[in-house]
Coordinates of N, CA and C in Angstrom, one line a residue:
Chain M
X13 N 0.8 -1.2 0.0 CA 0.0 0.0 0.0 C 0.8 1.3 0.0
X14 N 0.2 2.4 -0.1 CA 0.8 3.7 -0.1 C 1.5 4.0 1.2
X15 N 2.6 4.7 1.2 CA 3.3 5.2 2.4 C 3.6 6.7 2.2
X16 N 3.1 7.5 3.1 CA 3.3 8.9 2.9 C 4.2 9.4 4.1
X17 N 5.3 10.0 3.8 CA 6.2 10.6 4.8 C 6.2 12.1 4.7
X18 N 6.2 12.8 5.9 CA 6.1 14.2 6.0 C 7.2 14.8 6.9
X19 N 7.8 15.9 6.4 CA 8.8 16.6 7.1 C 8.7 18.1 7.0
X20 N 9.1 18.9 8.0 CA 9.5 18.4 9.3 C 8.3 18.2 10.2
X21 N 8.5 17.6 11.4 CA 7.4 17.4 12.3 C 7.0 18.7 13.0
X22 N 7.9 19.6 13.2 CA 7.6 20.9 13.8 C 8.4 21.9 13.0
X23 N 7.8 23.1 13.0 CA 8.4 24.2 12.2 C 8.0 25.5 12.8
X24 N 9.0 26.3 13.1 CA 8.7 27.7 13.7 C 9.3 28.7 12.7
X25 N 8.5 29.7 12.4 CA 8.9 30.8 11.5 C 8.5 32.1 12.1
X26 N 9.2 33.2 11.7 CA 8.9 34.5 12.1 C 7.7 35.0 11.2
X27 N 6.8 35.7 11.8 CA 5.7 36.3 11.0 C 6.3 37.0 9.8
X28 N 5.7 36.7 8.6 CA 6.1 37.3 7.4 C 7.1 36.5 6.6
X29 N 7.7 35.5 7.2 CA 8.6 34.6 6.5 C 7.8 33.5 5.8
X30 N 8.5 32.7 5.0 CA 7.8 31.6 4.3 C 8.0 30.3 5.1
X31 N 7.1 29.4 4.9 CA 7.1 28.1 5.5 C 7.0 27.0 4.4
X32 N 7.8 26.0 4.4 CA 7.7 24.9 3.4 C 7.6 23.6 4.2
X33 N 6.7 22.8 3.8 CA 6.4 21.4 4.3 C 6.5 20.4 3.2
X34 N 7.3 19.4 3.4 CA 7.5 18.4 2.3 C 6.9 17.0 2.6
X35 N 6.4 16.4 1.6 CA 5.9 15.0 1.7 C 6.4 14.2 0.5
X36 N 6.6 12.9 0.8 CA 7.0 11.9 -0.2 C 5.9 10.8 -0.2
X37 N 5.7 10.2 -1.3 CA 4.8 9.0 -1.4 C 5.4 7.9 -2.1
X38 N 4.9 6.7 -2.0 CA 5.6 5.5 -2.5 C 4.9 5.0 -3.7
X39 N 3.6 5.1 -3.9 CA 2.8 4.5 -4.9 C 2.7 5.5 -6.1
X40 N 3.4 5.1 -7.2 CA 3.4 6.0 -8.4 C 2.0 6.2 -9.0
X41 N 1.1 5.3 -8.6 CA -0.3 5.4 -9.2 C -1.2 6.4 -8.4
X42 N -0.7 6.9 -7.3 CA -1.5 7.8 -6.6 C -1.7 9.1 -7.4
X43 N -2.9 9.6 -7.4 CA -3.2 10.7 -8.4 C -3.8 11.9 -7.9
X44 N -3.9 12.0 -6.5 CA -4.6 13.2 -6.0 C -3.9 13.5 -4.6
X45 N -3.6 14.8 -4.4 CA -2.8 15.1 -3.2 C -3.4 16.3 -2.5
X46 N -4.2 16.1 -1.5 CA -4.7 17.3 -0.7 C -3.9 17.6 0.5
X47 N -4.0 18.9 0.9 CA -3.4 19.3 2.2 C -4.5 19.8 3.1
X48 N -4.3 19.4 4.4 CA -5.3 19.8 5.4 C -4.7 20.6 6.5
X49 N -5.4 21.5 7.0 CA -5.0 22.3 8.2 C -5.9 21.9 9.4
X50 N -5.3 21.6 10.5 CA -6.1 21.3 11.7 C -5.6 22.1 12.9
X51 N -6.5 22.9 13.3 CA -6.3 23.7 14.5 C -6.7 22.9 15.7
X52 N -6.2 23.2 16.9 CA -6.3 22.4 18.1 C -7.8 22.2 18.4
X53 N -8.2 20.9 18.5 CA -9.5 20.6 18.8 C -10.6 20.7 17.7
X54 N -10.1 21.0 16.5 CA -11.0 21.2 15.4 C -10.8 20.1 14.3
X55 N -11.7 20.1 13.4 CA -11.6 19.2 12.3 C -10.5 19.6 11.3
X56 N -9.9 18.6 10.6 CA -9.0 18.9 9.5 C -9.8 19.6 8.4
X57 N -9.2 20.7 7.8 CA -9.9 21.4 6.8 C -9.0 21.5 5.6
X58 N -9.6 21.2 4.4 CA -8.9 21.2 3.1 C -8.4 22.7 2.9
X59 N -7.2 22.9 2.6 CA -6.7 24.2 2.2 C -6.3 24.3 0.8
X60 N -5.8 23.3 0.2 CA -5.4 23.2 -1.2 C -5.2 21.8 -1.6
X61 N -5.3 21.5 -2.9 CA -5.1 20.2 -3.4 C -4.5 20.3 -4.8
X62 N -3.9 19.2 -5.2 CA -3.3 19.1 -6.6 C -3.5 17.8 -7.2
X63 N -3.8 17.8 -8.5 CA -4.0 16.5 -9.2 C -2.8 16.1 -9.9
X64 N -2.7 14.8 -10.3 CA -1.4 14.3 -10.8 C -1.0 14.9 -12.1
X65 N -1.9 15.5 -12.8 CA -1.6 16.0 -14.1 C -1.2 17.5 -14.1
X66 N -1.0 18.0 -12.9 CA -0.6 19.4 -12.7 C 0.7 19.4 -11.9
X67 N 1.6 20.4 -12.2 CA 2.9 20.5 -11.4 C 2.8 21.5 -10.3
X68 N 2.0 22.5 -10.4 CA 1.9 23.5 -9.4 C 0.6 24.1 -9.4
X69 N 0.2 24.5 -8.2 CA -1.1 25.2 -8.0 C -1.0 26.3 -6.9
X70 N -1.6 27.4 -7.1 CA -1.4 28.5 -6.1 C -2.8 29.1 -5.8
X71 N -2.9 29.4 -4.5 CA -4.1 30.1 -4.1 C -3.7 31.1 -3.0
X72 N -3.6 32.4 -3.5 CA -3.2 33.5 -2.6 C -1.8 33.2 -2.0
X73 N -1.7 33.1 -0.7 CA -0.4 32.9 -0.1 C 0.0 31.4 0.0
X74 N -0.8 30.5 -0.5 CA -0.6 29.1 -0.4 C -0.3 28.5 -1.8
X75 N 0.7 27.7 -1.9 CA 1.0 27.0 -3.2 C 1.4 25.6 -2.9
X76 N 1.2 24.7 -3.8 CA 1.6 23.3 -3.7 C 2.3 23.0 -5.0
X77 N 3.4 22.2 -4.9 CA 4.1 21.7 -6.1 C 4.1 20.2 -6.0
X78 N 4.1 19.6 -7.2 CA 4.2 18.1 -7.3 C 5.2 17.7 -8.3
X79 N 6.1 16.8 -7.8 CA 7.1 16.2 -8.7 C 6.8 14.7 -8.8
X80 N 6.1 14.3 -9.9 CA 5.7 12.9 -10.0 C 6.9 12.0 -10.2
X81 N 7.9 12.4 -10.8 CA 9.1 11.6 -11.1 C 9.7 11.2 -9.7
X82 N 9.9 12.2 -8.9 CA 10.5 12.0 -7.6 C 9.5 11.5 -6.6
X83 N 8.3 11.6 -6.9 CA 7.2 11.2 -5.9 C 7.3 12.1 -4.7
X84 N 7.3 13.4 -4.9 CA 7.2 14.2 -3.7 C 6.4 15.5 -4.0
X85 N 5.8 16.0 -3.0 CA 5.0 17.2 -3.1 C 5.2 18.1 -1.9
X86 N 5.0 19.4 -2.1 CA 5.4 20.4 -1.0 C 4.3 21.4 -0.9
X87 N 4.1 21.9 0.3 CA 3.3 23.0 0.6 C 4.1 24.2 0.9
X88 N 3.8 25.4 0.3 CA 4.5 26.6 0.5 C 3.5 27.7 1.0
X89 N 3.8 28.2 2.1 CA 3.0 29.3 2.7 C 3.9 30.6 2.7
X90 N 3.5 31.6 2.0 CA 4.3 32.8 2.0 C 3.7 33.9 3.0
X91 N 4.5 34.8 3.4 CA 4.0 35.9 4.2 C 3.2 35.4 5.4
X92 N 3.8 34.5 6.1 CA 3.0 33.8 7.2 C 2.5 34.8 8.2
X93 N 1.3 34.4 8.8 CA 0.6 35.2 9.8 C 0.4 34.3 11.0
X94 N 0.2 34.8 12.2 CA -0.1 34.0 13.4 C -1.2 33.0 13.2
X95 N -2.2 33.4 12.5 CA -3.4 32.5 12.3 C -3.1 31.3 11.4
X96 N -1.9 31.3 10.8 CA -1.4 30.1 10.1 C -0.9 29.0 11.0
X97 N -0.7 29.4 12.3 CA -0.3 28.4 13.2 C -1.3 27.3 13.4
X98 N -0.9 26.0 13.1 CA -1.8 24.9 13.2 C -0.9 23.6 12.8
X99 N -1.6 22.5 12.8 CA -1.0 21.3 12.3 C -1.4 21.0 10.9
X100 N -0.5 20.8 10.0 CA -0.8 20.6 8.6 C -0.5 19.1 8.2
X101 N -1.4 18.5 7.5 CA -1.3 17.1 7.0 C -1.3 17.1 5.5
X102 N -0.4 16.3 5.0 CA -0.5 16.0 3.5 C -1.2 14.7 3.4
X103 N -1.7 14.4 2.2 CA -2.3 13.1 2.0 C -2.1 12.7 0.5
X104 N -2.2 11.4 0.2 CA -2.1 10.9 -1.1 C -3.3 10.0 -1.3
X105 N -4.0 10.1 -2.4 CA -5.1 9.2 -2.7 C -4.7 8.2 -3.8
X106 N -4.9 6.9 -3.5 CA -4.5 6.0 -4.6 C -5.7 5.6 -5.5
X107 N -5.5 4.8 -6.4 CA -6.6 4.5 -7.4 C -7.7 3.6 -6.8
X108 N -7.5 3.1 -5.6 CA -8.5 2.4 -4.8 C -9.4 3.3 -4.0
X109 N -9.2 4.7 -4.2 CA -10.1 5.6 -3.5 C -9.6 5.8 -2.0
X110 N -8.5 5.3 -1.6 CA -8.0 5.4 -0.3 C -7.1 6.6 -0.1
X111 N -7.2 7.3 1.0 CA -6.4 8.4 1.4 C -5.4 7.9 2.4
X112 N -4.1 8.3 2.2 CA -3.1 8.0 3.2 C -2.5 9.3 3.6
X113 N -2.4 9.5 5.0 CA -2.0 10.8 5.5 C -0.6 10.7 6.1
X114 N 0.1 11.9 6.0 CA 1.4 12.0 6.6 C 1.1 12.2 8.1
X115 N 2.2 12.3 8.9 CA 2.1 12.3 10.3 C 2.0 13.8 10.9
X116 N 2.0 14.7 10.0 CA 1.6 16.1 10.4 C 2.9 17.0 10.7
X117 N 2.7 18.2 10.4 CA 3.7 19.3 10.8 C 3.0 20.3 11.6
X118 N 3.6 20.5 12.8 CA 3.1 21.5 13.7 C 3.8 22.9 13.4
X119 N 3.1 23.8 12.8 CA 3.6 25.1 12.4 C 3.3 26.1 13.4
X120 N 4.3 26.8 13.9 CA 4.2 28.0 14.8 C 4.7 29.2 14.1
X121 N 3.9 30.2 14.0 CA 4.3 31.5 13.4 C 4.4 32.5 14.6
X122 N 5.7 33.0 14.8 CA 6.0 33.8 15.9 C 5.8 35.3 15.5
X123 N 4.9 36.0 16.3 CA 4.6 37.4 15.9 C 5.8 38.3 16.1
Chain P
X4 N -27.5 18.8 5.8 CA -26.7 19.8 6.6 C -25.6 20.3 5.7
X5 N -24.9 21.4 6.2 CA -23.9 22.0 5.5 C -22.6 21.2 5.5
X6 N -22.4 20.4 6.5 CA -21.1 19.7 6.6 C -21.4 18.3 7.2
X7 N -20.3 17.6 7.5 CA -20.3 16.3 8.1 C -20.6 16.5 9.6
X8 N -21.6 15.8 10.1 CA -21.9 15.9 11.5 C -21.7 14.6 12.3
X9 N -21.0 14.8 13.4 CA -20.7 13.6 14.2 C -21.2 13.8 15.6
X10 N -21.7 12.7 16.2 CA -22.2 12.7 17.6 C -21.9 11.4 18.3
X11 N -21.7 11.4 19.6 CA -21.5 12.6 20.4 C -20.2 13.3 20.1
X12 N -20.0 14.5 20.6 CA -18.8 15.2 20.5 C -17.7 14.7 21.4
X13 N -18.1 14.3 22.6 CA -17.3 13.7 23.6 C -18.0 12.5 24.2
X14 N -17.2 11.4 24.5 CA -17.8 10.2 25.1 C -16.7 9.7 26.1
X15 N -17.2 9.5 27.3 CA -16.4 8.8 28.3 C -17.0 7.5 28.6
X16 N -16.2 6.4 28.5 CA -16.8 5.1 28.7 C -15.9 4.3 29.7
X17 N -16.5 3.5 30.5 CA -15.7 2.7 31.4 C -15.2 1.5 30.6
X18 N -14.0 1.0 30.9 CA -13.5 -0.1 30.2 C -14.5 -1.3 30.3
X19 N -14.7 -1.9 29.1 CA -15.6 -3.0 29.0 C -17.0 -2.6 28.5
X20 N -17.3 -1.3 28.5 CA -18.6 -0.8 27.9 C -18.5 -0.8 26.4
X21 N -19.7 -0.9 25.8 CA -19.9 -0.7 24.4 C -20.2 0.7 24.1
X22 N -19.7 1.2 22.9 CA -20.0 2.6 22.5 C -20.5 2.6 21.1
X23 N -21.2 3.6 20.7 CA -21.7 3.8 19.3 C -21.5 5.2 18.9
X24 N -20.8 5.4 17.8 CA -20.5 6.8 17.4 C -21.2 7.0 16.0
X25 N -21.8 8.1 15.9 CA -22.6 8.4 14.7 C -22.0 9.4 13.8
X26 N -22.2 9.2 12.5 CA -21.7 10.1 11.5 C -22.8 10.4 10.5
X27 N -23.1 11.6 10.2 CA -24.1 12.1 9.2 C -23.3 12.8 8.1
X28 N -23.1 12.2 7.0 CA -22.2 12.8 6.0 C -23.0 13.9 5.2
X29 N -22.2 14.6 4.4 CA -22.8 15.6 3.6 C -23.8 14.9 2.6
X30 N -25.0 15.5 2.5 CA -26.1 14.9 1.7 C -25.6 14.6 0.2
X31 N -25.8 13.4 -0.2 CA -25.4 13.0 -1.6 C -24.0 12.5 -1.7
X32 N -23.2 12.6 -0.6 CA -21.8 12.0 -0.7 C -21.9 10.5 -0.7
X33 N -21.2 10.0 -1.7 CA -21.2 8.5 -1.9 C -20.3 7.8 -1.0
X34 N -19.1 8.4 -0.8 CA -18.0 7.7 0.0 C -18.0 8.2 1.4
X35 N -17.8 7.3 2.3 CA -17.7 7.7 3.7 C -16.6 6.9 4.4
X36 N -15.7 7.6 5.1 CA -14.5 7.0 5.7 C -14.6 7.2 7.2
X37 N -14.0 6.3 8.0 CA -13.8 6.5 9.4 C -12.3 6.4 9.6
X38 N -11.8 7.4 10.4 CA -10.4 7.4 10.8 C -10.3 7.5 12.3
X39 N -9.2 7.0 12.8 CA -8.8 7.2 14.2 C -7.6 8.1 14.3
X40 N -7.7 9.1 15.2 CA -6.6 10.0 15.3 C -6.1 10.1 16.8
X41 N -4.9 9.6 17.0 CA -4.3 9.7 18.3 C -3.7 11.1 18.5
X42 N -3.5 11.5 19.7 CA -2.9 12.8 20.0 C -1.6 13.0 19.3
X43 N -1.5 14.1 18.5 CA -0.2 14.4 17.8 C 0.1 13.6 16.6
X44 N -0.9 12.8 16.2 CA -0.7 11.9 15.0 C -1.7 12.3 13.9
X45 N -1.4 11.8 12.7 CA -2.3 12.0 11.6 C -3.4 11.0 11.6
X46 N -4.5 11.2 10.9 CA -5.6 10.3 10.8 C -5.2 8.9 10.3
X47 N -5.6 7.9 11.0 CA -5.3 6.5 10.6 C -6.6 5.8 10.1
X48 N -6.5 5.3 8.9 CA -7.7 4.7 8.3 C -8.3 3.5 9.1
X49 N -9.6 3.5 9.2 CA -10.3 2.4 9.8 C -11.1 1.6 8.8
X50 N -12.0 2.3 8.1 CA -12.9 1.6 7.2 C -13.5 2.6 6.2
X51 N -14.0 2.1 5.1 CA -14.5 2.9 4.0 C -15.8 2.3 3.4
X52 N -16.8 3.1 3.2 CA -18.0 2.7 2.5 C -18.2 3.5 1.2
X53 N -18.8 2.8 0.2 CA -19.3 3.4 -0.9 C -20.8 3.1 -1.0
X54 N -21.6 4.1 -0.8 CA -23.0 3.9 -0.5 C -23.1 3.0 0.7
X55 N -23.9 1.9 0.6 CA -24.1 1.1 1.8 C -23.0 0.0 1.9
X56 N -22.2 -0.2 0.8 CA -21.3 -1.3 0.8 C -20.0 -0.9 1.5
X57 N -19.6 -1.8 2.4 CA -18.3 -1.6 3.1 C -17.2 -2.2 2.3
X58 N -16.5 -1.4 1.6 CA -15.5 -1.9 0.6 C -14.2 -2.2 1.2
X59 N -13.9 -1.6 2.3 CA -12.6 -1.9 2.9 C -12.7 -1.7 4.4
X60 N -12.4 -2.7 5.2 CA -12.4 -2.6 6.7 C -11.0 -3.1 7.2
X61 N -10.0 -3.0 6.4 CA -8.7 -3.5 6.8 C -8.1 -2.7 7.9
X62 N -8.5 -1.5 8.2 CA -7.9 -0.7 9.2 C -8.5 -0.9 10.6
X63 N -9.6 -1.6 10.7 CA -10.2 -1.8 12.0 C -9.3 -2.7 12.8
X64 N -8.9 -2.2 14.0 CA -7.8 -2.8 14.8 C -8.2 -4.1 15.4
X65 N -9.4 -4.4 15.6 CA -9.8 -5.7 16.2 C -11.3 -6.0 15.8
X66 N -11.7 -7.3 16.2 CA -13.0 -7.6 15.9 C -14.0 -7.0 16.9
X67 N -13.5 -6.1 17.8 CA -14.4 -5.4 18.7 C -15.0 -4.2 17.9
X68 N -14.3 -3.8 16.8 CA -14.8 -2.7 16.0 C -15.7 -3.1 14.9
X69 N -16.8 -2.4 14.7 CA -17.8 -2.7 13.7 C -18.4 -1.5 13.2
X70 N -18.5 -1.4 11.9 CA -19.1 -0.2 11.3 C -20.2 -0.6 10.3
X71 N -21.2 0.3 10.2 CA -22.3 0.0 9.3 C -22.8 1.3 8.7
X72 N -23.5 1.1 7.5 CA -24.1 2.3 6.8 C -25.2 1.7 6.0
X73 N -26.3 1.3 6.7 CA -27.3 0.4 6.1 C -28.1 1.0 5.0
X74 N -28.3 2.3 5.0 CA -29.0 3.0 3.9 C -28.2 3.9 3.0
X75 N -26.9 3.7 3.2 CA -26.0 4.5 2.3 C -25.9 6.0 2.7
X76 N -26.3 6.3 3.9 CA -26.2 7.7 4.4 C -25.5 7.8 5.7
X77 N -26.3 7.8 6.8 CA -25.7 7.8 8.2 C -24.9 6.5 8.4
X78 N -23.8 6.7 9.1 CA -23.0 5.5 9.5 C -22.8 5.5 11.0
X79 N -22.6 4.3 11.5 CA -22.3 4.1 12.9 C -21.1 3.3 13.1
X80 N -20.2 3.7 13.9 CA -19.0 3.0 14.3 C -19.2 2.5 15.7
X81 N -19.2 1.2 15.9 CA -19.5 0.6 17.2 C -18.2 -0.1 17.7
X82 N -17.9 0.2 19.0 CA -16.8 -0.5 19.6 C -17.3 -1.2 20.8
X83 N -17.0 -2.5 20.8 CA -17.5 -3.4 21.9 C -16.4 -3.6 22.9
X84 N -16.8 -3.7 24.2 CA -15.8 -4.0 25.3 C -14.6 -3.1 25.2
X85 N -14.9 -1.8 25.3 CA -13.8 -0.8 25.1 C -12.6 -1.1 26.0
X86 N -11.5 -0.8 25.5 CA -10.2 -0.8 26.2 C -9.6 0.5 26.2
X87 N -8.6 0.7 27.1 CA -8.0 2.1 27.3 C -7.3 2.5 26.0
X88 N -6.7 1.5 25.2 CA -6.0 1.9 24.0 C -7.0 2.3 22.9
X89 N -8.3 2.2 23.1 CA -9.3 2.7 22.2 C -9.5 4.2 22.3
X90 N -8.9 4.8 23.4 CA -9.1 6.3 23.6 C -8.4 7.0 22.4
X91 N -9.2 7.9 21.8 CA -8.7 8.6 20.6 C -9.8 9.5 20.1
X92 N -9.5 10.3 19.1 CA -10.6 11.0 18.4 C -10.9 10.2 17.1
X93 N -12.2 9.9 17.0 CA -12.7 9.2 15.8 C -13.3 10.2 14.8
X94 N -12.7 10.3 13.7 CA -13.1 11.2 12.6 C -13.8 10.5 11.5
X95 N -14.9 11.1 11.1 CA -15.7 10.6 10.0 C -15.5 11.6 8.8
X96 N -15.4 11.2 7.6 CA -15.2 12.0 6.5 C -16.0 11.5 5.3
X97 N -16.5 12.4 4.5 CA -17.2 11.9 3.3 C -16.7 12.7 2.0
X98 N -16.9 12.1 0.9 CA -16.5 12.7 -0.4 C -17.6 12.4 -1.4
X99 N -17.6 13.3 -2.4 CA -18.7 13.3 -3.3 C -18.7 12.1 -4.3
X100 N -17.6 11.6 -4.7 CA -17.5 10.5 -5.6 C -16.1 10.0 -5.6
X101 N -15.9 8.9 -6.3 CA -14.6 8.4 -6.5 C -13.8 9.3 -7.4
X102 N -12.5 9.1 -7.4 CA -11.6 9.9 -8.2 C -11.1 11.0 -7.4
X103 N -10.8 12.2 -8.0 CA -10.0 13.2 -7.4 C -10.9 14.2 -6.6
X104 N -11.6 13.7 -5.6 CA -12.5 14.5 -4.8 C -12.0 14.6 -3.4
X105 N -12.0 15.7 -2.7 CA -11.4 15.8 -1.4 C -12.3 15.2 -0.3
X106 N -11.7 14.9 0.8 CA -12.5 14.5 2.0 C -13.0 15.7 2.7
X107 N -14.2 15.6 3.2 CA -14.7 16.6 4.1 C -14.9 16.0 5.5
X108 N -14.2 16.5 6.5 CA -14.2 15.9 7.8 C -15.3 16.5 8.7
X109 N -15.8 15.6 9.6 CA -16.6 16.0 10.8 C -15.7 16.5 11.9
X110 N -16.3 17.0 13.0 CA -15.5 17.5 14.1 C -14.9 16.4 15.0
X111 N -15.4 15.2 14.7 CA -14.9 14.0 15.5 C -15.6 13.8 16.8
X112 N -15.4 12.6 17.3 CA -15.8 12.2 18.6 C -14.6 11.8 19.4
X113 N -14.4 12.6 20.5 CA -13.3 12.2 21.4 C -13.7 11.2 22.4
X114 N -13.2 10.0 22.3 CA -13.5 8.9 23.2 C -12.4 8.7 24.2
X115 N -12.8 8.7 25.5 CA -11.9 8.5 26.6 C -12.4 7.2 27.3
X116 N -11.6 6.2 27.4 CA -11.9 5.0 28.1 C -11.2 5.0 29.4
X117 N -11.9 4.9 30.5 CA -11.3 5.0 31.9 C -11.3 3.6 32.5

């Protein structure tokens, strides 16, 4: 089955700086890669996603890149704000409709 | 409803008790997933339904765990003879169709077994 690895597990940045979170996956047939943000005690919420036929997608301060050859994808947050502080999870969806999650990155934005 | 609804929000059970957790997915969503999330960890897959059919239950940790979705809408996750290691947040999620559709999560049920 699919195996998703996520790094780093914790990340602290100064407000206004950029944050990058990286994930790798093992199943080359996986075709959909969502990113979720989870604030303490709340549900994971989709923030951005990318499909396997696209290399990059951007939505305001958030962007995701996908390298299918290397089987890795990354989340980029620019001009970070304190409200970006949360745990971020990457996921990969295989052809069997299963989602596999990374172990999460706890992001702290220091004002 | 507007989103995935789970109840109860919190459940405290004494070891050995049975519990039932309910999930009401977004109307019309075909796929429904149950995940277990331990503190500081990512969601771990438990089971998956497409309509009323349970297509994958490989993540259920033991035969004490049972899930159903009899009419292809509301789902119930049942845990029999709860153990302390069952303490976790149980997340339900639904998606509109197979293929490249995102999961929409509920708020989860925090189960504490004492």
